[in-house]
Amino acid sequence: MDFRNGMNHVYSPPPSIAPVASVIFVHGLFGGPWKTFAAKTKGGNQKKTMYENNSSTSSLSSAQNNTKVAGRRKEAFWPRDLLTQVVDNVTVYTYGYDANVERFMGAAGLNTVHEHGRNLLNALSTLLETWTQDDPIVFVAHSLGGLVVKEALNQSASTIDSSRKKVLPRTCGIIFLGTPHKGSKAASYGQILFRMTQIFALQSVNTKLMAALQKNSETFDRISTAFYETLEQNEQLRVWSFIEEQEILRFILGTRIVPPDSARIGHVKENWGPISADHRNIAKYANTDDDGLHDEAAGLRVHEVDQVYAHDKKSFEWLFTDETQFSRWLSDGNGLWDPIFWITGKPGSGKSTLMRFALEHLRTKNTLPDSIGEPIAYFFHLRGKAYVQKSLYGMLRELVFGVLKQFEPFFELIRPAFQRVRNECGTVRWNVSSLKEMLLEIPHLQSPTPGRRDRIVLFIDALDENEDQKDNDTMISILKCLCSSHNDTRQKSNSPVLKLCLASRPWPIFQRELGTNSRIPSFAIHDFTGNDIRSYSVSLLKRPVSQSEVVNEPQRAIRTLSEDITTKARGVFVWVRIVVDNLRQQIVDGTPIESLRKIILGYPEELKDFYKYTISRIPPNYCRET
């Protein structure tokens, strides 16, 4: 069984839930959406699939609905059967294309990656014309499907056709599952296997598609280079890349189809992490307990926080006003300020979103227009599976690599430490001590151009999500040593300008080390986000309030409710998102405005207490399921 090629509608939220995005699944090689994203059921918290209850919001034909019934193995198609249990406020589609070169009967599609991308773009532009809402798009793409998505967005960025041009601005996220961004060594072996298929099975094999998966192919170079530029054109676009941890067995031999370095783009907008599965099963989940499913759902939920400022293009522009001193700190090259800038705030107040905004904003990149170098970022991610995602070791390794990648002369400075580690261990095994030694060489990096001072801007987010909290003192000590070394060398005309933008919750250790020094500028984000929250609340309440039959003065009601929300939220975006969703449902149910105001005032202010309040109101017969 499989979905047809082209765009297929799979799921829509019930009328009481407003969709926040449309998620489009794009399959990889060797099959279509069903073969890529369906898995044998293994128990766990899995609801009945459409084959068991004969009902579905999918657009599948009745003939398809009657396949794989009782008595045969059951499969979960997780984009419909599982994802919607974890994230129920999204519309789901699949996109199919002919990339099946494994079948023995029937000719494989002769399209190139470019043509597949064009077909996807055409399907998307047609779909957008049917939508009545401005819902953003999130792609989930497996293997080659990631290349097709990137190519479609590249073409949207460069086209002059107005309908196709709209696709890129509407795209807010891409989740890549084992996509070979830089090519895969395993593809060359695959090409030999499928040429044998062509000879013995008389099948028309799409060798252009297989060639696109070879290391350093021209197709990859073109798509990757263009996609970097595409990412720069869309400020709200976020990327999550997931890496296969397990090898896939074929003919007794095991191989990891897409190695980790190939599965990462390496762009500042990219988040990444491993999934404990091989290349095929990285896209298959049998129940809602699978870690990979929750990792991807978390990626979708990040968009909900980003929505608060995405509704208003001017949101977070206050960062560059004189109130925050951020611009003056960025432009300071004479040591008036410490190299560190600290952004603090409550949980859920949008610190990471603001950090991404600053990291990607042109005003940050153009602070020293004559200098080379892009901002380098490390975001601690406590829920990540890999140790390098949530540790001091990972932070140091990522920052050293980022500097080395942009400034080749940096290797000469760290060569002694590199050779010493190799001589001591017989191989290169980094530790915190050796990485610290390398990081502290940054201030000694000299520009090859006389009189030019290169900028090295480091963004380090979520210091409080360091898994080893005992290392926080060491982390702050290393960063302060880096700043001290910079202050000692900054008088040299060719020495770099160093900036470190840090973000964390206002924990005592960070408050003590970063918040009491008058030379370290800082601010609390929740003191500046009132207008952003107000604008967001108005935009989402406008439609349900205007359509309500019990509201006599819609505009006044909208202003009143948005002011109540802004006052009660105290800058916490996640709180706002939950409350606005609840209010929208209450408005649809006909709740009077005065009752809505009482509901807002009755909500706990602290996010932790609000979660407890929400759980306490779940009916007892649903507690176990919850």
Short mmCIF file of C-alpha atoms in Angstrom, two decimals, residues 3-384:
data_model
loop_
_atom_site.label_atom_id
_atom_site.label_comp_id
_atom_site.label_asym_id
_atom_site.label_seq_id
_atom_site.Cartn_x
_atom_site.Cartn_y
_atom_site.Cartn_z
CA PHE A 3 -0.08 7.07 -1.14
CA ARG A 4 -0.23 8.36 -4.67
CA ASN A 5 2.44 10.65 -6.06
CA GLY A 6 1.92 14.33 -5.50
CA MET A 7 0.35 16.07 -2.50
CA ASN A 8 -1.88 14.02 -0.16
CA HIS A 9 -3.93 15.42 2.71
CA VAL A 10 -3.55 13.18 5.78
CA TYR A 11 -4.90 14.96 8.86
CA SER A 12 -6.60 18.16 9.99
CA PRO A 13 -7.23 19.22 13.60
CA PRO A 14 -10.83 19.20 14.80
CA PRO A 15 -12.75 22.49 14.38
CA SER A 16 -12.15 23.45 18.01
CA ILE A 17 -8.36 23.51 17.53
CA ALA A 18 -6.75 26.22 15.40
CA PRO A 19 -3.84 24.80 13.34
CA VAL A 20 -0.51 26.53 13.92
CA ALA A 21 1.28 25.01 10.91
CA SER A 22 1.03 22.55 8.03
CA VAL A 23 3.54 19.68 8.19
CA ILE A 24 4.55 18.10 4.88
CA PHE A 25 6.32 14.72 4.85
CA VAL A 26 8.65 13.99 1.93
CA HIS A 27 10.00 10.45 1.54
CA GLY A 28 13.46 9.30 0.43
CA LEU A 29 14.74 6.61 -1.91
CA PHE A 30 13.21 3.14 -2.39
CA GLY A 31 9.53 3.95 -2.02
CA GLY A 32 6.80 6.39 -1.19
CA PRO A 33 5.33 7.94 1.97
CA TRP A 34 3.86 4.72 3.37
CA LYS A 35 6.97 2.62 2.91
CA THR A 36 9.16 5.36 4.39
CA PHE A 37 7.08 6.46 7.40
CA ALA A 38 5.03 3.37 8.37
CA ALA A 39 6.29 0.88 10.97
CA LYS A 40 5.12 -2.44 12.37
CA THR A 41 3.29 -1.86 15.61
CA LYS A 42 5.07 -2.93 18.76
CA GLY A 43 2.57 -1.96 21.43
CA GLY A 44 2.94 1.09 23.65
CA ASN A 45 0.68 4.12 23.62
CA GLN A 46 -0.68 3.65 20.15
CA LYS A 47 -4.25 4.41 19.21
CA LYS A 48 -6.11 2.39 16.62
CA THR A 49 -5.15 3.08 13.07
CA MET A 50 -7.69 3.76 10.33
CA TYR A 51 -7.52 0.11 9.28
CA GLU A 52 -8.97 -0.96 12.60
CA ASN A 53 -11.68 1.66 13.10
CA ASN A 54 -12.56 2.36 9.45
CA SER A 55 -12.44 6.14 9.98
CA SER A 56 -9.87 8.73 9.10
CA THR A 57 -9.37 12.35 8.20
CA SER A 58 -7.08 11.19 5.42
CA SER A 59 -7.90 11.57 1.75
CA LEU A 60 -7.02 7.96 0.97
CA SER A 61 -9.37 6.07 -1.29
CA SER A 62 -11.74 3.46 0.10
CA ALA A 63 -9.76 0.74 -1.65
CA GLN A 64 -6.68 1.78 0.27
CA ASN A 65 -8.64 1.98 3.51
CA ASN A 66 -9.53 -1.69 3.32
CA THR A 67 -5.98 -3.02 3.03
CA LYS A 68 -3.90 -4.54 5.83
CA VAL A 69 -6.95 -5.43 7.95
CA ALA A 70 -7.18 -7.78 10.92
CA GLY A 71 -5.40 -11.08 10.45
CA ARG A 72 -2.43 -9.45 8.76
CA ARG A 73 0.31 -7.41 10.33
CA LYS A 74 -0.71 -3.95 11.49
CA GLU A 75 1.37 -0.86 10.78
CA ALA A 76 1.37 2.61 12.25
CA PHE A 77 1.65 5.48 9.81
CA TRP A 78 3.10 7.87 12.35
CA PRO A 79 2.46 11.19 10.54
CA ARG A 80 -1.24 10.47 11.09
CA ASP A 81 -1.54 7.84 13.83
CA LEU A 82 1.14 9.01 16.28
CA LEU A 83 2.33 12.56 15.60
CA THR A 84 -1.19 13.89 15.98
CA GLN A 85 -1.33 12.45 19.50
CA VAL A 86 1.78 14.40 20.49
CA VAL A 87 1.16 17.56 18.44
CA ASP A 88 -2.54 17.83 17.58
CA ASN A 89 -2.63 21.41 16.30
CA VAL A 90 -1.03 20.86 12.88
CA THR A 91 -2.38 19.90 9.47
CA VAL A 92 -0.49 16.99 7.90
CA TYR A 93 0.28 16.24 4.24
CA THR A 94 2.56 13.83 2.41
CA TYR A 95 4.28 14.44 -0.90
CA GLY A 96 5.15 11.49 -3.13
CA TYR A 97 7.39 11.26 -6.18
CA ASP A 98 8.89 8.41 -8.21
CA ALA A 99 12.29 7.65 -6.68
CA ASN A 100 11.81 3.89 -6.29
CA VAL A 101 14.81 2.29 -7.99
CA GLU A 102 14.53 -0.96 -6.05
CA ARG A 103 11.48 -2.46 -7.71
CA PHE A 104 11.95 -5.14 -10.33
CA MET A 105 8.87 -4.25 -12.34
CA GLY A 106 7.98 -0.85 -13.78
CA ALA A 107 10.23 1.96 -14.92
CA ALA A 108 11.73 4.33 -12.38
CA GLY A 109 11.06 8.02 -12.79
CA LEU A 110 13.58 9.75 -14.99
CA ASN A 111 13.38 13.07 -13.15
CA THR A 112 16.52 14.63 -11.74
CA VAL A 113 16.64 16.17 -8.27
CA HIS A 114 16.12 19.56 -9.92
CA GLU A 115 12.93 18.35 -11.59
CA HIS A 116 11.62 16.69 -8.44
CA GLY A 117 12.21 19.97 -6.61
CA ARG A 118 10.36 21.87 -9.31
CA ASN A 119 7.41 19.46 -9.13
CA LEU A 120 7.25 19.83 -5.33
CA LEU A 121 7.35 23.62 -5.65
CA ASN A 122 4.52 23.55 -8.19
CA ALA A 123 2.44 21.32 -5.92
CA LEU A 124 3.05 23.64 -2.97
CA SER A 125 2.14 26.80 -4.88
CA THR A 126 -1.09 25.15 -6.01
CA LEU A 127 -1.84 24.04 -2.44
CA LEU A 128 -1.25 27.55 -1.05
CA GLU A 129 -3.88 28.95 -3.40
CA THR A 130 -6.51 26.77 -1.68
CA TRP A 131 -5.64 27.86 1.87
CA THR A 132 -7.72 30.53 3.58
CA GLN A 133 -5.26 30.98 6.47
CA ASP A 134 -1.59 32.01 6.46
CA ASP A 135 -0.43 28.82 8.18
CA PRO A 136 3.35 28.36 7.96
CA ILE A 137 4.91 25.22 6.49
CA VAL A 138 7.18 22.69 8.23
CA PHE A 139 8.84 19.93 6.19
CA VAL A 140 9.84 16.50 7.53
CA ALA A 141 12.16 14.94 4.95
CA HIS A 142 13.96 11.60 4.87
CA SER A 143 17.21 11.01 2.96
CA LEU A 144 16.86 12.16 -0.65
CA GLY A 145 13.62 13.89 0.28
CA GLY A 146 15.74 16.49 2.06
CA LEU A 147 17.49 17.33 -1.20
CA VAL A 148 14.17 17.64 -2.98
CA VAL A 149 12.90 20.04 -0.29
CA LYS A 150 16.07 22.15 -0.40
CA GLU A 151 15.92 22.32 -4.19
CA ALA A 152 12.25 23.36 -4.10
CA LEU A 153 13.04 26.20 -1.69
CA ASN A 154 16.09 27.22 -3.73
CA GLN A 155 13.87 27.55 -6.77
CA SER A 156 11.27 29.48 -4.78
CA ALA A 157 13.99 31.92 -3.72
CA SER A 158 15.14 32.56 -7.28
CA THR A 159 11.89 32.42 -9.27
CA ILE A 160 10.09 35.49 -10.61
CA ASP A 161 6.73 33.69 -10.57
CA SER A 162 4.65 35.28 -7.80
CA SER A 163 2.80 32.11 -6.73
CA ARG A 164 5.99 30.03 -6.44
CA LYS A 165 7.80 32.93 -4.75
CA LYS A 166 5.37 32.68 -1.80
CA VAL A 167 6.50 29.20 -0.77
CA LEU A 168 9.83 30.17 0.84
CA PRO A 169 8.45 32.95 3.07
CA ARG A 170 5.74 30.57 4.28
CA THR A 171 8.29 27.90 5.27
CA CYS A 172 9.30 28.16 8.93
CA GLY A 173 11.05 24.83 9.57
CA ILE A 174 12.65 21.73 8.07
CA ILE A 175 13.35 18.47 9.91
CA PHE A 176 15.96 16.41 8.05
CA LEU A 177 16.15 12.67 8.82
CA GLY A 178 19.41 11.16 7.58
CA THR A 179 19.72 13.59 4.68
CA PRO A 180 23.17 13.46 3.01
CA HIS A 181 23.82 17.20 2.77
CA LYS A 182 27.39 16.62 1.62
CA GLY A 183 26.94 13.32 -0.15
CA SER A 184 27.29 9.72 1.03
CA LYS A 185 30.08 7.26 0.31
CA ALA A 186 27.51 4.44 0.35
CA ALA A 187 25.80 5.82 -2.73
CA SER A 188 28.57 4.68 -5.06
CA TYR A 189 28.03 1.09 -3.88
CA GLY A 190 24.32 1.52 -4.38
CA GLN A 191 24.85 2.68 -7.93
CA ILE A 192 26.63 -0.58 -8.78
CA LEU A 193 23.83 -2.64 -7.24
CA PHE A 194 21.14 -0.86 -9.17
CA ARG A 195 22.99 -1.04 -12.46
CA MET A 196 23.00 -4.80 -11.90
CA THR A 197 19.24 -4.56 -11.40
CA GLN A 198 18.99 -2.73 -14.70
CA ILE A 199 20.80 -5.56 -16.48
CA PHE A 200 19.12 -8.58 -14.86
CA ALA A 201 15.60 -7.21 -14.36
CA LEU A 202 15.42 -5.01 -17.45
CA GLN A 203 14.42 -2.12 -15.22
CA SER A 204 14.96 1.51 -16.15
CA VAL A 205 17.12 2.74 -13.27
CA ASN A 206 17.34 6.43 -12.50
CA THR A 207 21.14 6.70 -12.34
CA LYS A 208 20.92 10.49 -12.21
CA LEU A 209 19.31 10.22 -8.79
CA MET A 210 21.95 7.78 -7.56
CA ALA A 211 24.73 10.01 -8.88
CA ALA A 212 23.23 12.85 -6.85
CA LEU A 213 24.11 10.86 -3.72
CA GLN A 214 27.80 10.47 -4.51
CA LYS A 215 30.39 12.30 -2.46
CA ASN A 216 31.25 15.78 -3.79
CA SER A 217 28.85 15.51 -6.72
CA GLU A 218 28.08 18.68 -8.62
CA THR A 219 24.42 18.34 -7.71
CA PHE A 220 25.23 18.45 -4.01
CA ASP A 221 27.59 21.36 -4.37
CA ARG A 222 25.02 23.39 -6.25
CA ILE A 223 22.13 22.58 -3.91
CA SER A 224 24.20 23.15 -0.74
CA THR A 225 25.64 26.47 -1.89
CA ALA A 226 22.27 27.75 -3.02
CA PHE A 227 20.55 26.56 0.17
CA TYR A 228 22.94 28.60 2.33
CA GLU A 229 21.77 31.67 0.45
CA THR A 230 18.15 30.54 0.74
CA LEU A 231 18.47 30.28 4.53
CA GLU A 232 19.69 33.86 4.62
CA GLN A 233 16.62 35.06 2.72
CA ASN A 234 14.12 33.66 5.25
CA GLU A 235 14.64 35.04 8.77
CA GLN A 236 12.14 32.70 10.43
CA LEU A 237 13.34 29.46 8.79
CA ARG A 238 14.76 26.93 11.28
CA VAL A 239 16.47 23.61 10.54
CA TRP A 240 16.75 20.41 12.58
CA SER A 241 19.09 17.68 11.30
CA PHE A 242 18.90 14.19 12.84
CA ILE A 243 21.77 11.71 12.50
CA GLU A 244 21.46 7.92 12.26
CA GLU A 245 23.38 6.23 15.09
CA GLN A 246 23.15 2.61 13.89
CA GLU A 247 24.55 0.78 10.88
CA ILE A 248 22.29 -0.84 8.32
CA LEU A 249 22.92 -4.47 7.41
CA ARG A 250 22.93 -5.62 3.81
CA PHE A 251 24.52 -8.83 2.59
CA ILE A 252 25.95 -9.42 6.11
CA LEU A 253 28.00 -6.19 5.95
CA GLY A 254 27.10 -3.21 8.09
CA THR A 255 27.45 0.45 7.14
CA ARG A 256 26.16 3.79 8.27
CA ILE A 257 24.62 5.12 5.06
CA VAL A 258 24.94 8.80 5.93
CA PRO A 259 27.92 9.61 8.21
CA PRO A 260 27.48 12.34 10.84
CA ASP A 261 29.54 14.95 8.98
CA SER A 262 27.32 14.48 5.94
CA ALA A 263 24.05 14.65 7.91
CA ARG A 264 24.78 18.17 9.23
CA ILE A 265 24.55 21.37 7.20
CA GLY A 266 26.81 23.38 9.49
CA HIS A 267 24.71 26.58 9.39
CA VAL A 268 24.04 28.75 12.46
CA LYS A 269 20.28 28.17 12.04
CA GLU A 270 20.72 24.42 12.36
CA ASN A 271 19.93 22.34 15.44
CA TRP A 272 21.03 18.72 15.34
CA GLY A 273 20.98 15.49 17.30
CA PRO A 274 21.23 11.68 16.98
CA ILE A 275 18.41 9.15 16.72
CA SER A 276 19.15 5.55 17.76
CA ALA A 277 18.21 3.92 14.46
CA ASP A 278 19.69 3.01 11.09
CA HIS A 279 19.11 4.94 7.87
CA ARG A 280 15.83 3.19 7.10
CA ASN A 281 14.34 3.17 10.59
CA ILE A 282 15.27 6.74 11.46
CA ALA A 283 11.96 7.66 9.77
CA LYS A 284 9.82 4.89 11.33
CA TYR A 285 8.06 5.05 14.71
CA ALA A 286 5.71 2.37 16.00
CA ASN A 287 4.36 4.09 19.13
CA THR A 288 4.37 7.42 20.93
CA ASP A 289 7.09 6.27 23.34
CA ASP A 290 9.77 6.37 20.63
CA ASP A 291 12.39 8.98 21.49
CA GLY A 292 12.84 10.02 17.88
CA LEU A 293 9.16 10.94 17.60
CA HIS A 294 9.40 13.20 20.64
CA ASP A 295 12.60 14.82 19.31
CA GLU A 296 10.82 15.73 16.09
CA ALA A 297 7.70 16.88 17.92
CA ALA A 298 9.93 19.15 20.02
CA GLY A 299 11.22 20.67 16.80
CA LEU A 300 7.65 21.42 15.76
CA ARG A 301 6.86 22.96 19.15
CA VAL A 302 9.79 25.39 18.88
CA HIS A 303 7.78 27.03 16.11
CA GLU A 304 4.97 27.82 18.53
CA VAL A 305 7.27 30.09 20.56
CA ASP A 306 8.69 31.64 17.40
CA GLN A 307 5.14 32.47 16.32
CA VAL A 308 4.88 35.15 19.00
CA TYR A 309 7.34 37.38 17.21
CA ALA A 310 6.77 36.08 13.67
CA HIS A 311 3.34 37.77 13.62
CA ASP A 312 5.04 41.16 13.80
CA LYS A 313 8.14 41.84 11.73
CA LYS A 314 9.18 44.56 14.22
CA SER A 315 9.27 42.16 17.17
CA PHE A 316 12.63 42.06 18.96
CA GLU A 317 13.84 45.12 17.06
CA TRP A 318 13.97 46.75 20.48
CA LEU A 319 17.18 44.77 20.99
CA PHE A 320 19.01 47.35 18.87
CA THR A 321 17.64 50.40 20.71
CA ASP A 322 19.61 52.39 23.29
CA GLU A 323 17.52 50.87 26.09
CA THR A 324 19.43 47.58 25.93
CA GLN A 325 22.95 48.90 25.06
CA PHE A 326 23.36 45.87 22.79
CA SER A 327 24.24 47.89 19.67
CA ARG A 328 26.77 50.03 21.52
CA TRP A 329 28.36 46.93 23.00
CA LEU A 330 28.58 45.32 19.55
CA SER A 331 30.22 48.36 17.96
CA ASP A 332 32.64 48.94 20.83
CA GLY A 333 36.17 48.13 19.70
CA ASN A 334 38.01 50.26 22.26
CA GLY A 335 37.38 48.30 25.45
CA LEU A 336 34.68 50.56 26.89
CA TRP A 337 32.65 47.46 27.65
CA ASP A 338 33.62 43.97 28.69
CA PRO A 339 33.57 41.45 25.80
CA ILE A 340 30.62 39.70 27.54
CA PHE A 341 26.95 40.65 27.14
CA TRP A 342 24.44 38.74 29.30
CA ILE A 343 20.77 38.15 28.41
CA THR A 344 18.73 36.63 31.22
CA GLY A 345 15.07 35.82 31.70
CA LYS A 346 12.42 33.52 33.12
CA PRO A 347 11.77 30.04 31.69
CA GLY A 348 9.75 30.30 28.49
CA SER A 349 10.38 34.02 28.05
CA GLY A 350 12.00 33.60 24.63
CA LYS A 351 15.73 33.82 25.38
CA SER A 352 16.69 31.28 22.72
CA THR A 353 14.41 32.92 20.16
CA LEU A 354 16.00 36.30 20.88
CA MET A 355 19.48 34.79 20.64
CA ARG A 356 18.67 33.40 17.19
CA PHE A 357 17.24 36.78 16.20
CA ALA A 358 20.45 38.54 17.24
CA LEU A 359 22.66 35.84 15.75
CA GLU A 360 21.05 36.14 12.32
CA HIS A 361 20.28 39.86 12.18
CA LEU A 362 22.15 41.89 9.58
CA ARG A 363 22.92 44.59 12.14
CA THR A 364 24.91 42.04 14.09
CA LYS A 365 26.75 40.79 11.01
CA ASN A 366 27.47 44.29 9.73
CA THR A 367 28.90 45.66 12.97
CA LEU A 368 32.39 45.57 11.47
CA PRO A 369 31.71 45.57 7.71
CA ASP A 370 35.38 45.41 6.72
CA SER A 371 35.99 42.27 8.78
CA ILE A 372 35.64 38.65 7.76
CA GLY A 373 33.95 36.03 9.91
CA GLU A 374 30.39 35.03 10.82
CA PRO A 375 28.96 34.70 14.34
CA ILE A 376 29.66 31.30 15.91
CA ALA A 377 27.02 29.72 18.12
CA TYR A 378 26.62 26.96 20.68
CA PHE A 379 23.20 26.26 22.22
CA PHE A 380 23.14 23.95 25.25
CA HIS A 381 20.33 21.42 24.79
CA LEU A 382 19.66 19.43 27.97
CA ARG A 383 17.14 17.12 26.24
CA GLY A 384 19.63 16.23 23.52
#
